[in-house]
Amino acid sequence: MGDMEDDDPECTAVASRAELNAALAAAAKGKKKQRPWIVIVTGSGGAGKMVRLDGELVIGRVPAAGFRIDEDGVSRQHAKLVITPEGAVQIIDLDSRNGTFVNGEKVTRCDLRDGDKIQIGNTTILKFSYQDAMDEELQKNLYESATQDGLTKLANKKSFTEVLAREVSFAERHGRPLALSMFDVDHFKKVNDTFGHLAGDHVLRTLAQIVLSKVRAEDIVARVGGEEFAILLRDSTTEAAIHCAERVRTAVQSATIVFDGKRIPITVSIGVGCLAPGQHLTPTQLVALADQRLYQAKQTGRNKVVAT
């Protein structure tokens, strides 16, 4: 009799409804944990970059924009994303010069759905999506692995090269100064030979933190070679860049770096190159200028800053 009851279609239907209701409840609960994000698919902002939408978010070229895209086809304040009282997410065009497009259609105001593609400017395509904590972590890890140096967690050379090109374009377009400092660790091979490569890695990680503590939040610090680094300083004159470089040099010289109970003294040599308003330099030329002055610093005694 027990077997017959287990096979009863009505009992099976009740069980199925209960399972379905439980699944729907679990799905609804999971959806509540998902949050809206914007991810760059293609464009100058860096593919894979994510911004979570917690409130109103302005997209545009101005530095103050919550999602800054420095591209000629993007207006200063191009569009904005808002969360409605009902919880929907809308994109609103801010009278942009070239328009805002969702899935290929030009819009002035549009409710966004999970997976919608948003075109801003000539080349930038964004994806709107809802992501849970696991999705967020995966996307973050993918982006960091593509843009960060694994050892120091600074920007890597590829990411730095992309940012440099954008910043040079921005500086020339708006007539703003831009400075680039290139530096490396003096006698780094001796550090590795004397203390070992693990100690050398510790020195580079510590150096990265020292430098980050001496620059502005908007400055870009990158590891561009084995022991070679770069600092990109927007809106910085030669004088301001020299002051920053001296802060870094002094901080590194006075730092107490200890590995395996042994103190490792280090110094850095720094070359400073600047793009003045009205001057034209390609990104490659600006790097070559700073590199040339770094070479001069090393050839004339090391542990110094050279800017002319």
PDB file of C-alpha atoms in Angstrom:
ATOM      1  CA  MET A   1       0.000   0.000   0.000  1.00  0.00           C
ATOM      2  CA  GLY A   2       2.851   2.334   0.832  1.00  0.00           C
ATOM      3  CA  ASP A   3       4.246   2.012  -2.685  1.00  0.00           C
ATOM      4  CA  MET A   4       0.846   2.795  -4.217  1.00  0.00           C
ATOM      5  CA  GLU A   5       0.531   5.961  -2.136  1.00  0.00           C
ATOM      6  CA  ASP A   6       3.978   7.124  -3.205  1.00  0.00           C
ATOM      7  CA  ASP A   7       2.921   6.785  -6.849  1.00  0.00           C
ATOM      8  CA  ASP A   8      -0.332   8.701  -6.358  1.00  0.00           C
ATOM      9  CA  PRO A   9      -0.420  11.457  -9.081  1.00  0.00           C
ATOM     10  CA  GLU A  10      -2.127  13.890  -6.711  1.00  0.00           C
ATOM     11  CA  CYS A  11       0.598  13.437  -4.102  1.00  0.00           C
ATOM     12  CA  THR A  12       3.237  13.839  -6.804  1.00  0.00           C
ATOM     13  CA  ALA A  13       1.574  17.031  -8.030  1.00  0.00           C
ATOM     14  CA  VAL A  14       1.474  18.446  -4.508  1.00  0.00           C
ATOM     15  CA  ALA A  15       5.146  17.611  -4.040  1.00  0.00           C
ATOM     16  CA  SER A  16       5.996  19.208  -7.407  1.00  0.00           C
ATOM     17  CA  ARG A  17       4.105  22.381  -6.518  1.00  0.00           C
ATOM     18  CA  ALA A  18       5.923  22.566  -3.198  1.00  0.00           C
ATOM     19  CA  GLU A  19       9.287  22.099  -4.923  1.00  0.00           C
ATOM     20  CA  LEU A  20       8.363  24.701  -7.528  1.00  0.00           C
ATOM     21  CA  ASN A  21       7.324  27.200  -4.869  1.00  0.00           C
ATOM     22  CA  ALA A  22      10.553  26.567  -2.969  1.00  0.00           C
ATOM     23  CA  ALA A  23      12.581  27.085  -6.149  1.00  0.00           C
ATOM     24  CA  LEU A  24      10.732  30.315  -6.960  1.00  0.00           C
ATOM     25  CA  ALA A  25      11.256  31.587  -3.428  1.00  0.00           C
ATOM     26  CA  ALA A  26      14.960  30.763  -3.623  1.00  0.00           C
ATOM     27  CA  ALA A  27      15.225  32.515  -6.976  1.00  0.00           C
ATOM     28  CA  ALA A  28      13.444  35.596  -5.632  1.00  0.00           C
ATOM     29  CA  LYS A  29      15.706  35.620  -2.592  1.00  0.00           C
ATOM     30  CA  GLY A  30      18.763  35.339  -4.804  1.00  0.00           C
ATOM     31  CA  LYS A  31      17.546  38.149  -7.049  1.00  0.00           C
ATOM     32  CA  LYS A  32      17.322  40.472  -4.065  1.00  0.00           C
ATOM     33  CA  LYS A  33      21.030  39.950  -3.521  1.00  0.00           C
ATOM     34  CA  GLN A  34      21.846  40.995  -7.085  1.00  0.00           C
ATOM     35  CA  ARG A  35      22.890  44.575  -7.688  1.00  0.00           C
ATOM     36  CA  PRO A  36      23.040  46.649 -10.891  1.00  0.00           C
ATOM     37  CA  TRP A  37      26.429  47.138 -12.543  1.00  0.00           C
ATOM     38  CA  ILE A  38      27.841  48.763 -15.648  1.00  0.00           C
ATOM     39  CA  VAL A  39      30.720  46.948 -17.351  1.00  0.00           C
ATOM     40  CA  ILE A  40      32.848  48.309 -20.208  1.00  0.00           C
ATOM     41  CA  VAL A  41      32.740  45.849 -23.106  1.00  0.00           C
ATOM     42  CA  THR A  42      34.867  47.914 -25.505  1.00  0.00           C
ATOM     43  CA  GLY A  43      36.259  51.429 -25.424  1.00  0.00           C
ATOM     44  CA  SER A  44      38.920  53.730 -24.039  1.00  0.00           C
ATOM     45  CA  GLY A  45      37.826  53.279 -20.425  1.00  0.00           C
ATOM     46  CA  GLY A  46      39.365  49.808 -20.271  1.00  0.00           C
ATOM     47  CA  ALA A  47      37.498  46.626 -21.189  1.00  0.00           C
ATOM     48  CA  GLY A  48      36.258  44.787 -18.125  1.00  0.00           C
ATOM     49  CA  LYS A  49      36.123  47.809 -15.841  1.00  0.00           C
ATOM     50  CA  MET A  50      33.038  47.719 -13.610  1.00  0.00           C
ATOM     51  CA  VAL A  51      31.077  50.375 -11.723  1.00  0.00           C
ATOM     52  CA  ARG A  52      28.288  49.449  -9.331  1.00  0.00           C
ATOM     53  CA  LEU A  53      25.159  51.561  -9.419  1.00  0.00           C
ATOM     54  CA  ASP A  54      24.204  52.643  -5.906  1.00  0.00           C
ATOM     55  CA  GLY A  55      22.379  55.830  -6.887  1.00  0.00           C
ATOM     56  CA  GLU A  56      22.603  58.406  -9.678  1.00  0.00           C
ATOM     57  CA  LEU A  57      25.650  57.902 -11.895  1.00  0.00           C
ATOM     58  CA  VAL A  58      26.770  60.452 -14.504  1.00  0.00           C
ATOM     59  CA  ILE A  59      28.671  59.212 -17.564  1.00  0.00           C
ATOM     60  CA  GLY A  60      30.887  61.714 -19.378  1.00  0.00           C
ATOM     61  CA  ARG A  61      34.319  63.184 -20.082  1.00  0.00           C
ATOM     62  CA  VAL A  62      34.548  65.505 -17.069  1.00  0.00           C
ATOM     63  CA  PRO A  63      36.879  64.256 -14.316  1.00  0.00           C
ATOM     64  CA  ALA A  64      34.037  64.574 -11.800  1.00  0.00           C
ATOM     65  CA  ALA A  65      31.815  62.115 -13.685  1.00  0.00           C
ATOM     66  CA  GLY A  66      31.034  58.979 -11.726  1.00  0.00           C
ATOM     67  CA  PHE A  67      31.851  56.943 -14.828  1.00  0.00           C
ATOM     68  CA  ARG A  68      34.477  58.895 -16.792  1.00  0.00           C
ATOM     69  CA  ILE A  69      35.025  58.073 -20.459  1.00  0.00           C
ATOM     70  CA  ASP A  70      37.641  60.298 -22.075  1.00  0.00           C
ATOM     71  CA  GLU A  71      36.728  59.927 -25.733  1.00  0.00           C
ATOM     72  CA  ASP A  72      36.133  62.662 -28.318  1.00  0.00           C
ATOM     73  CA  GLY A  73      32.668  61.344 -29.178  1.00  0.00           C
ATOM     74  CA  VAL A  74      31.542  61.529 -25.544  1.00  0.00           C
ATOM     75  CA  SER A  75      30.047  64.781 -24.209  1.00  0.00           C
ATOM     76  CA  ARG A  76      31.260  66.327 -20.974  1.00  0.00           C
ATOM     77  CA  GLN A  77      28.066  65.104 -19.280  1.00  0.00           C
ATOM     78  CA  HIS A  78      26.723  62.586 -21.724  1.00  0.00           C
ATOM     79  CA  ALA A  79      24.116  60.512 -19.884  1.00  0.00           C
ATOM     80  CA  LYS A  80      23.123  59.425 -16.420  1.00  0.00           C
ATOM     81  CA  LEU A  81      21.812  56.284 -14.782  1.00  0.00           C
ATOM     82  CA  VAL A  82      19.157  56.545 -12.077  1.00  0.00           C
ATOM     83  CA  ILE A  83      17.273  54.102  -9.897  1.00  0.00           C
ATOM     84  CA  THR A  84      13.536  54.829  -9.886  1.00  0.00           C
ATOM     85  CA  PRO A  85      11.407  54.639  -6.709  1.00  0.00           C
ATOM     86  CA  GLU A  86      10.059  51.336  -8.047  1.00  0.00           C
ATOM     87  CA  GLY A  87      13.575  49.924  -8.218  1.00  0.00           C
ATOM     88  CA  ALA A  88      13.986  50.003 -12.004  1.00  0.00           C
ATOM     89  CA  VAL A  89      17.170  51.401 -13.575  1.00  0.00           C
ATOM     90  CA  GLN A  90      16.868  54.072 -16.260  1.00  0.00           C
ATOM     91  CA  ILE A  91      19.402  55.704 -18.552  1.00  0.00           C
ATOM     92  CA  ILE A  92      18.753  59.346 -19.441  1.00  0.00           C
ATOM     93  CA  ASP A  93      20.551  61.177 -22.255  1.00  0.00           C
ATOM     94  CA  LEU A  94      21.802  64.602 -21.106  1.00  0.00           C
ATOM     95  CA  ASP A  95      21.407  66.364 -24.470  1.00  0.00           C
ATOM     96  CA  SER A  96      24.644  64.750 -25.625  1.00  0.00           C
ATOM     97  CA  ARG A  97      26.182  65.752 -28.936  1.00  0.00           C
ATOM     98  CA  ASN A  98      26.239  62.253 -30.456  1.00  0.00           C
ATOM     99  CA  GLY A  99      23.365  60.624 -28.596  1.00  0.00           C
ATOM    100  CA  THR A 100      22.944  57.596 -26.360  1.00  0.00           C
ATOM    101  CA  PHE A 101      22.012  54.224 -27.843  1.00  0.00           C
ATOM    102  CA  VAL A 102      20.550  51.130 -26.175  1.00  0.00           C
ATOM    103  CA  ASN A 103      20.744  47.929 -28.221  1.00  0.00           C
ATOM    104  CA  GLY A 104      21.305  50.049 -31.333  1.00  0.00           C
ATOM    105  CA  GLU A 105      18.368  52.427 -30.828  1.00  0.00           C
ATOM    106  CA  LYS A 106      18.810  56.091 -29.927  1.00  0.00           C
ATOM    107  CA  VAL A 107      17.093  56.932 -26.632  1.00  0.00           C
ATOM    108  CA  THR A 108      16.395  59.964 -24.479  1.00  0.00           C
ATOM    109  CA  ARG A 109      15.114  57.951 -21.491  1.00  0.00           C
ATOM    110  CA  CYS A 110      14.939  54.188 -21.284  1.00  0.00           C
ATOM    111  CA  ASP A 111      14.356  51.456 -18.702  1.00  0.00           C
ATOM    112  CA  LEU A 112      17.301  49.060 -18.759  1.00  0.00           C
ATOM    113  CA  ARG A 113      17.025  45.289 -18.738  1.00  0.00           C
ATOM    114  CA  ASP A 114      19.639  42.765 -17.709  1.00  0.00           C
ATOM    115  CA  GLY A 115      22.102  42.353 -20.583  1.00  0.00           C
ATOM    116  CA  ASP A 116      21.294  45.598 -22.437  1.00  0.00           C
ATOM    117  CA  LYS A 117      24.166  47.096 -24.458  1.00  0.00           C
ATOM    118  CA  ILE A 118      24.671  50.873 -24.204  1.00  0.00           C
ATOM    119  CA  GLN A 119      26.741  52.797 -26.773  1.00  0.00           C
ATOM    120  CA  ILE A 120      28.320  56.048 -25.607  1.00  0.00           C
ATOM    121  CA  GLY A 121      30.400  57.980 -28.137  1.00  0.00           C
ATOM    122  CA  ASN A 122      32.101  56.383 -31.127  1.00  0.00           C
ATOM    123  CA  THR A 123      33.717  53.283 -29.659  1.00  0.00           C
ATOM    124  CA  THR A 124      32.552  52.733 -26.084  1.00  0.00           C
ATOM    125  CA  ILE A 125      30.012  49.982 -25.457  1.00  0.00           C
ATOM    126  CA  LEU A 126      28.756  49.297 -21.942  1.00  0.00           C
ATOM    127  CA  LYS A 127      26.795  46.334 -20.666  1.00  0.00           C
ATOM    128  CA  PHE A 128      24.133  46.713 -18.006  1.00  0.00           C
ATOM    129  CA  SER A 129      23.672  43.669 -15.792  1.00  0.00           C
ATOM    130  CA  TYR A 130      22.556  42.459 -12.396  1.00  0.00           C
ATOM    131  CA  GLN A 131      25.281  40.545 -10.585  1.00  0.00           C
ATOM    132  CA  ASP A 132      25.466  38.714  -7.288  1.00  0.00           C
ATOM    133  CA  ALA A 133      28.464  38.665  -4.967  1.00  0.00           C
ATOM    134  CA  MET A 134      30.050  35.704  -6.756  1.00  0.00           C
ATOM    135  CA  ASP A 135      29.681  37.341 -10.176  1.00  0.00           C
ATOM    136  CA  GLU A 136      31.116  40.582  -8.809  1.00  0.00           C
ATOM    137  CA  GLU A 137      34.160  38.826  -7.386  1.00  0.00           C
ATOM    138  CA  LEU A 138      34.785  36.887 -10.595  1.00  0.00           C
ATOM    139  CA  GLN A 139      34.537  40.004 -12.762  1.00  0.00           C
ATOM    140  CA  LYS A 140      36.758  41.939 -10.372  1.00  0.00           C
ATOM    141  CA  ASN A 141      39.410  39.211 -10.446  1.00  0.00           C
ATOM    142  CA  LEU A 142      39.331  39.052 -14.242  1.00  0.00           C
ATOM    143  CA  TYR A 143      39.718  42.829 -14.515  1.00  0.00           C
ATOM    144  CA  GLU A 144      42.523  42.969 -11.963  1.00  0.00           C
ATOM    145  CA  SER A 145      44.446  40.154 -13.619  1.00  0.00           C
ATOM    146  CA  ALA A 146      44.264  42.036 -16.915  1.00  0.00           C
ATOM    147  CA  THR A 147      45.240  45.458 -15.570  1.00  0.00           C
ATOM    148  CA  GLN A 148      47.309  44.922 -12.407  1.00  0.00           C
ATOM    149  CA  ASP A 149      50.851  43.774 -11.812  1.00  0.00           C
ATOM    150  CA  GLY A 150      50.586  40.536  -9.870  1.00  0.00           C
ATOM    151  CA  LEU A 151      53.448  41.270  -7.460  1.00  0.00           C
ATOM    152  CA  THR A 152      52.908  44.911  -6.501  1.00  0.00           C
ATOM    153  CA  LYS A 153      49.167  45.303  -7.327  1.00  0.00           C
ATOM    154  CA  LEU A 154      50.025  48.499  -9.199  1.00  0.00           C
ATOM    155  CA  ALA A 155      48.835  49.119 -12.751  1.00  0.00           C
ATOM    156  CA  ASN A 156      50.707  46.890 -15.200  1.00  0.00           C
ATOM    157  CA  LYS A 157      52.507  48.065 -18.328  1.00  0.00           C
ATOM    158  CA  LYS A 158      49.596  47.355 -20.682  1.00  0.00           C
ATOM    159  CA  SER A 159      47.132  49.254 -18.503  1.00  0.00           C
ATOM    160  CA  PHE A 160      49.591  52.119 -18.040  1.00  0.00           C
ATOM    161  CA  THR A 161      50.165  52.421 -21.786  1.00  0.00           C
ATOM    162  CA  GLU A 162      46.409  52.739 -22.383  1.00  0.00           C
ATOM    163  CA  VAL A 163      45.978  55.343 -19.637  1.00  0.00           C
ATOM    164  CA  LEU A 164      48.993  57.329 -20.851  1.00  0.00           C
ATOM    165  CA  ALA A 165      47.546  57.585 -24.365  1.00  0.00           C
ATOM    166  CA  ARG A 166      44.223  58.872 -22.983  1.00  0.00           C
ATOM    167  CA  GLU A 167      45.885  61.371 -20.643  1.00  0.00           C
ATOM    168  CA  VAL A 168      48.169  62.789 -23.339  1.00  0.00           C
ATOM    169  CA  SER A 169      45.137  63.227 -25.595  1.00  0.00           C
ATOM    170  CA  PHE A 170      43.172  64.898 -22.783  1.00  0.00           C
ATOM    171  CA  ALA A 171      46.053  67.247 -21.869  1.00  0.00           C
ATOM    172  CA  GLU A 172      46.577  68.396 -25.450  1.00  0.00           C
ATOM    173  CA  ARG A 173      42.855  68.798 -26.150  1.00  0.00           C
ATOM    174  CA  HIS A 174      42.257  70.921 -23.044  1.00  0.00           C
ATOM    175  CA  GLY A 175      45.600  72.717 -22.875  1.00  0.00           C
ATOM    176  CA  ARG A 176      46.483  71.186 -19.491  1.00  0.00           C
ATOM    177  CA  PRO A 177      49.935  70.182 -18.194  1.00  0.00           C
ATOM    178  CA  LEU A 178      50.847  66.529 -17.741  1.00  0.00           C
ATOM    179  CA  ALA A 179      53.905  65.076 -16.034  1.00  0.00           C
ATOM    180  CA  LEU A 180      55.498  61.649 -16.129  1.00  0.00           C
ATOM    181  CA  SER A 181      58.143  60.370 -13.719  1.00  0.00           C
ATOM    182  CA  MET A 182      60.070  57.203 -14.492  1.00  0.00           C
ATOM    183  CA  PHE A 183      62.165  55.620 -11.740  1.00  0.00           C
ATOM    184  CA  ASP A 184      63.859  52.409 -10.778  1.00  0.00           C
ATOM    185  CA  VAL A 185      65.639  50.879  -7.800  1.00  0.00           C
ATOM    186  CA  ASP A 186      69.362  51.603  -7.645  1.00  0.00           C
ATOM    187  CA  HIS A 187      71.576  48.491  -7.739  1.00  0.00           C
ATOM    188  CA  PHE A 188      68.571  46.170  -7.588  1.00  0.00           C
ATOM    189  CA  LYS A 189      70.609  43.228  -8.902  1.00  0.00           C
ATOM    190  CA  LYS A 190      72.815  43.576  -5.844  1.00  0.00           C
ATOM    191  CA  VAL A 191      69.716  43.323  -3.612  1.00  0.00           C
ATOM    192  CA  ASN A 192      68.746  40.040  -5.271  1.00  0.00           C
ATOM    193  CA  ASP A 193      72.301  38.681  -5.198  1.00  0.00           C
ATOM    194  CA  THR A 194      72.861  39.620  -1.539  1.00  0.00           C
ATOM    195  CA  PHE A 195      69.490  38.918   0.050  1.00  0.00           C
ATOM    196  CA  GLY A 196      67.780  36.600  -2.468  1.00  0.00           C
ATOM    197  CA  HIS A 197      64.920  36.974  -4.917  1.00  0.00           C
ATOM    198  CA  LEU A 198      62.223  36.660  -2.244  1.00  0.00           C
ATOM    199  CA  ALA A 199      63.789  39.656  -0.536  1.00  0.00           C
ATOM    200  CA  GLY A 200      63.819  41.466  -3.869  1.00  0.00           C
ATOM    201  CA  ASP A 201      60.089  40.806  -4.294  1.00  0.00           C
ATOM    202  CA  HIS A 202      59.483  42.117  -0.771  1.00  0.00           C
ATOM    203  CA  VAL A 203      61.398  45.286  -1.639  1.00  0.00           C
ATOM    204  CA  LEU A 204      59.280  45.888  -4.750  1.00  0.00           C
ATOM    205  CA  ARG A 205      56.009  45.329  -2.885  1.00  0.00           C
ATOM    206  CA  THR A 206      57.090  47.671  -0.096  1.00  0.00           C
ATOM    207  CA  LEU A 207      58.320  50.260  -2.578  1.00  0.00           C
ATOM    208  CA  ALA A 208      54.913  50.268  -4.270  1.00  0.00           C
ATOM    209  CA  GLN A 209      53.178  51.061  -0.980  1.00  0.00           C
ATOM    210  CA  ILE A 210      55.673  53.815  -0.151  1.00  0.00           C
ATOM    211  CA  VAL A 211      55.115  55.491  -3.516  1.00  0.00           C
ATOM    212  CA  LEU A 212      51.319  55.237  -3.282  1.00  0.00           C
ATOM    213  CA  SER A 213      51.465  57.000   0.091  1.00  0.00           C
ATOM    214  CA  LYS A 214      53.306  59.979  -1.460  1.00  0.00           C
ATOM    215  CA  VAL A 215      51.140  60.690  -4.523  1.00  0.00           C
ATOM    216  CA  ARG A 216      47.634  62.009  -5.045  1.00  0.00           C
ATOM    217  CA  ALA A 217      44.650  59.704  -5.388  1.00  0.00           C
ATOM    218  CA  GLU A 218      44.255  60.725  -9.039  1.00  0.00           C
ATOM    219  CA  ASP A 219      47.880  59.951  -9.943  1.00  0.00           C
ATOM    220  CA  ILE A 220      48.613  56.651 -11.707  1.00  0.00           C
ATOM    221  CA  VAL A 221      51.470  54.506 -10.392  1.00  0.00           C
ATOM    222  CA  ALA A 222      52.523  51.540 -12.531  1.00  0.00           C
ATOM    223  CA  ARG A 223      55.179  48.859 -12.655  1.00  0.00           C
ATOM    224  CA  VAL A 224      56.461  48.948 -16.228  1.00  0.00           C
ATOM    225  CA  GLY A 225      59.481  46.667 -15.932  1.00  0.00           C
ATOM    226  CA  GLY A 226      61.367  44.432 -13.503  1.00  0.00           C
ATOM    227  CA  GLU A 227      62.360  47.202 -11.096  1.00  0.00           C
ATOM    228  CA  GLU A 228      61.156  50.139 -13.188  1.00  0.00           C
ATOM    229  CA  PHE A 229      58.098  52.190 -12.285  1.00  0.00           C
ATOM    230  CA  ALA A 230      56.140  55.169 -13.595  1.00  0.00           C
ATOM    231  CA  ILE A 231      54.044  57.916 -12.021  1.00  0.00           C
ATOM    232  CA  LEU A 232      51.614  59.801 -14.262  1.00  0.00           C
ATOM    233  CA  LEU A 233      50.506  63.145 -12.814  1.00  0.00           C
ATOM    234  CA  ARG A 234      47.575  64.941 -14.404  1.00  0.00           C
ATOM    235  CA  ASP A 235      47.498  68.770 -14.221  1.00  0.00           C
ATOM    236  CA  SER A 236      51.047  68.837 -12.866  1.00  0.00           C
ATOM    237  CA  THR A 237      53.679  71.359 -13.891  1.00  0.00           C
ATOM    238  CA  THR A 238      57.359  70.484 -13.948  1.00  0.00           C
ATOM    239  CA  GLU A 239      57.794  72.118 -10.551  1.00  0.00           C
ATOM    240  CA  ALA A 240      54.948  70.143  -8.992  1.00  0.00           C
ATOM    241  CA  ALA A 241      56.236  66.910 -10.525  1.00  0.00           C
ATOM    242  CA  ILE A 242      59.730  67.553  -9.140  1.00  0.00           C
ATOM    243  CA  HIS A 243      58.288  68.109  -5.640  1.00  0.00           C
ATOM    244  CA  CYS A 244      56.386  64.813  -5.922  1.00  0.00           C
ATOM    245  CA  ALA A 245      59.490  62.993  -7.156  1.00  0.00           C
ATOM    246  CA  GLU A 246      61.563  64.362  -4.277  1.00  0.00           C
ATOM    247  CA  ARG A 247      58.926  63.223  -1.769  1.00  0.00           C
ATOM    248  CA  VAL A 248      59.122  59.740  -3.213  1.00  0.00           C
ATOM    249  CA  ARG A 249      62.918  59.684  -3.330  1.00  0.00           C
ATOM    250  CA  THR A 250      63.272  60.909   0.253  1.00  0.00           C
ATOM    251  CA  ALA A 251      60.634  58.506   1.574  1.00  0.00           C
ATOM    252  CA  VAL A 252      62.309  55.527  -0.088  1.00  0.00           C
ATOM    253  CA  GLN A 253      65.764  56.505   1.159  1.00  0.00           C
ATOM    254  CA  SER A 254      64.558  56.831   4.757  1.00  0.00           C
ATOM    255  CA  ALA A 255      62.318  53.742   4.747  1.00  0.00           C
ATOM    256  CA  THR A 256      63.159  50.798   6.965  1.00  0.00           C
ATOM    257  CA  ILE A 257      62.693  47.692   4.829  1.00  0.00           C
ATOM    258  CA  VAL A 258      63.324  44.445   6.685  1.00  0.00           C
ATOM    259  CA  PHE A 259      63.207  40.913   5.302  1.00  0.00           C
ATOM    260  CA  ASP A 260      64.052  37.788   7.263  1.00  0.00           C
ATOM    261  CA  GLY A 261      65.403  39.965  10.071  1.00  0.00           C
ATOM    262  CA  LYS A 262      67.788  41.874   7.798  1.00  0.00           C
ATOM    263  CA  ARG A 263      67.470  45.545   6.900  1.00  0.00           C
ATOM    264  CA  ILE A 264      67.669  46.256   3.169  1.00  0.00           C
ATOM    265  CA  PRO A 265      68.605  49.865   2.345  1.00  0.00           C
ATOM    266  CA  ILE A 266      67.412  51.066  -1.064  1.00  0.00           C
ATOM    267  CA  THR A 267      67.329  54.261  -3.088  1.00  0.00           C
ATOM    268  CA  VAL A 268      65.726  55.236  -6.380  1.00  0.00           C
ATOM    269  CA  SER A 269      66.734  57.386  -9.345  1.00  0.00           C
ATOM    270  CA  ILE A 270      63.967  59.418 -10.990  1.00  0.00           C
ATOM    271  CA  GLY A 271      63.612  61.133 -14.354  1.00  0.00           C
ATOM    272  CA  VAL A 272      60.803  63.668 -14.903  1.00  0.00           C
ATOM    273  CA  GLY A 273      59.286  64.600 -18.261  1.00  0.00           C
ATOM    274  CA  CYS A 274      56.499  67.127 -18.757  1.00  0.00           C
ATOM    275  CA  LEU A 275      54.006  68.040 -21.448  1.00  0.00           C
ATOM    276  CA  ALA A 276      53.337  71.785 -21.178  1.00  0.00           C
ATOM    277  CA  PRO A 277      50.103  73.429 -22.396  1.00  0.00           C
ATOM    278  CA  GLY A 278      50.370  74.051 -26.138  1.00  0.00           C
ATOM    279  CA  GLN A 279      53.225  71.571 -26.534  1.00  0.00           C
ATOM    280  CA  HIS A 280      52.859  68.436 -28.645  1.00  0.00           C
ATOM    281  CA  LEU A 281      54.413  65.145 -27.581  1.00  0.00           C
ATOM    282  CA  THR A 282      53.280  61.650 -28.400  1.00  0.00           C
ATOM    283  CA  PRO A 283      53.008  59.178 -25.502  1.00  0.00           C
ATOM    284  CA  THR A 284      56.161  57.466 -26.792  1.00  0.00           C
ATOM    285  CA  GLN A 285      58.049  60.768 -26.857  1.00  0.00           C
ATOM    286  CA  LEU A 286      56.964  61.640 -23.309  1.00  0.00           C
ATOM    287  CA  VAL A 287      58.166  58.248 -22.046  1.00  0.00           C
ATOM    288  CA  ALA A 288      61.462  58.658 -23.930  1.00  0.00           C
ATOM    289  CA  LEU A 289      61.976  62.095 -22.364  1.00  0.00           C
ATOM    290  CA  ALA A 290      61.422  60.812 -18.813  1.00  0.00           C
ATOM    291  CA  ASP A 291      63.565  57.736 -19.539  1.00  0.00           C
ATOM    292  CA  GLN A 292      66.398  59.898 -20.828  1.00  0.00           C
ATOM    293  CA  ARG A 293      66.388  61.903 -17.595  1.00  0.00           C
ATOM    294  CA  LEU A 294      66.224  58.716 -15.533  1.00  0.00           C
ATOM    295  CA  TYR A 295      69.368  57.574 -17.366  1.00  0.00           C
ATOM    296  CA  GLN A 296      71.009  60.916 -16.544  1.00  0.00           C
ATOM    297  CA  ALA A 297      70.125  60.484 -12.861  1.00  0.00           C
ATOM    298  CA  LYS A 298      71.747  57.047 -12.797  1.00  0.00           C
ATOM    299  CA  GLN A 299      74.826  58.181 -14.704  1.00  0.00           C
ATOM    300  CA  THR A 300      75.436  61.154 -12.402  1.00  0.00           C
ATOM    301  CA  GLY A 301      75.394  59.398  -9.041  1.00  0.00           C
ATOM    302  CA  ARG A 302      71.959  57.800  -8.555  1.00  0.00           C
ATOM    303  CA  ASN A 303      69.502  58.570  -5.692  1.00  0.00           C
ATOM    304  CA  LYS A 304      68.499  61.840  -7.362  1.00  0.00           C
ATOM    305  CA  VAL A 305      65.805  63.509  -9.444  1.00  0.00           C
ATOM    306  CA  VAL A 306      66.598  64.889 -12.905  1.00  0.00           C
ATOM    307  CA  ALA A 307      64.030  67.025 -14.728  1.00  0.00           C
ATOM    308  CA  THR A 308      66.071  69.037 -17.261  1.00  0.00           C
TER     309      THR A 308
END
